Amino acid sequence: MEHVRFDADDRDPIERIPESCGEVTVGCTDVAGIVAAVIKSSEALRAEHTALRGTVEELEADQRKVSQASDEARMLSERAIDRLGQGTDLIQSSLGQITDLLELVATLTQHVTGFAAAMDQVRRCSQDIEQIAETTNILALNATIEAMRAGDAGRTFAVVANEVKSLAGDTRRATEEIVRTVDTLGEEASSVIAQIENGAEASKEAKTSVFQIEQTIQGVAELVEEVDRHNDEIARATGTISGHVGRVQHVLDNFDAAAIENESKLQRVHGQMGELEMTSSDMFDSIVKAGLSPQDSAMVEQAKLCAREVERIAEEAIERSELEAGQVFDQNYVRIEGSNPPRFRTALMDWANTNWRQLLDRVESEHPAVMGVACTDVNGYLPTHLTKHSQEPTGDLTHDTHSCRNGRIILHPIDRKAKRSSAPYMMAVYRQEGDGKTYRVVRNVYVPVYIAGRRWGDFELAYSFD
């Protein structure tokens, strides 16, 4: 048989049982707090998930609108291309006719220029005819003179000479008329030529404009076709995005189902942990009451002394008529306006702040293990608290949760159990609230407080040996 050697300084395992039980109780409470934090985090995650689902649904709705708008844009671009094609054909036909007209103007310019040259030639011919008529007139005059010298023999020749002279005069007059007419035509032709030349210049500019119009129309057509191609790409991309959004929605639905299932399981676990926490507190209470944990028993004795001191201070004040029993047991909790977390005022509050707070501060300062000291009535109301936890509120939730606890009503399941207990004291382990975001696990002694023979509430002493 093998013998196992124990060191002399090893403690009896039985002596370690209370300590281990205390640690188990603390651990259960801590785990319950962790589970509660996980549930809270899960609820926050679910809220964000719900918001995300709403966002995805809005995205899906917007995506459908984009898809519809893209389809409409494609239809419009196709119609625009069709109408632009028809318009382009008409415009190009019109531009062709305009080009033909401009060519006709150019040809007319050439013809008018030729007409002007012909008029100049007619004018020169008229001048030649006039000169011939002048010469003929001189010859006729000479013939008349010779006929007069010949006498009767030249009479017939004189008649001919006169006729020739008369013909020369008619020719000259006709020539002058022709010259005047030609001059008039020349002036009109010059005016027409000037206008035609201006028209020719304008036609050149028109040709340039026509060319620019053709290029512009071609550019517009290319632009519309490019828009149509982009619309087609947008439509395809929209279809792809719609598929992705659908898959995201499916994933979110699956996540939602899994999250609901996990939350349900967490709630069950939290309930079970709550029961285990209460059971472990009962075990801790039994161990301390059995005298198996000297350290905790010492804290119990300290709490009992303080509870008796609380009772003495109140009863002496009642005897001196400084306090009425009605004030002590006032349960008309009036909400302090603007307080968050909510705080309440009763007829006892001012007296408790003046008379009980000093005792609470002294007890906390005398023992380093003490984490908190409070007087709570049967409904969990704290008429006063430690000075450091009775500060003026600032409106900052973190500050007010940590430093403005006087006037709070705090009644957890373990507190309700203590209020129902008629034992001389009750032990428990609970999560002491910090700033609303953090907590610490402490051991707590509840000692009933009786004033004027009536249960008022409890004196609570929270401590930790860690």
Short mmCIF file of C-alpha atoms in Angstrom, two decimals, residues 299-309 447:
data_model
loop_
_atom_site.label_atom_id
_atom_site.label_comp_id
_atom_site.label_asym_id
_atom_site.label_seq_id
_atom_site.Cartn_x
_atom_site.Cartn_y
_atom_site.Cartn_z
CA MET A 299 -18.19 40.37 8.70
CA VAL A 300 -21.60 39.15 9.93
CA GLU A 301 -20.82 40.31 13.47
CA GLN A 302 -19.71 43.67 12.14
CA ALA A 303 -22.96 44.00 10.17
CA LYS A 304 -25.06 43.09 13.21
CA LEU A 305 -23.38 45.76 15.32
CA CYS A 306 -24.01 48.34 12.60
CA ALA A 307 -27.67 47.30 12.26
CA ARG A 308 -28.18 47.77 16.00
CA GLU A 309 -26.51 51.20 15.71
CA VAL A 447 -29.25 42.09 8.75
#
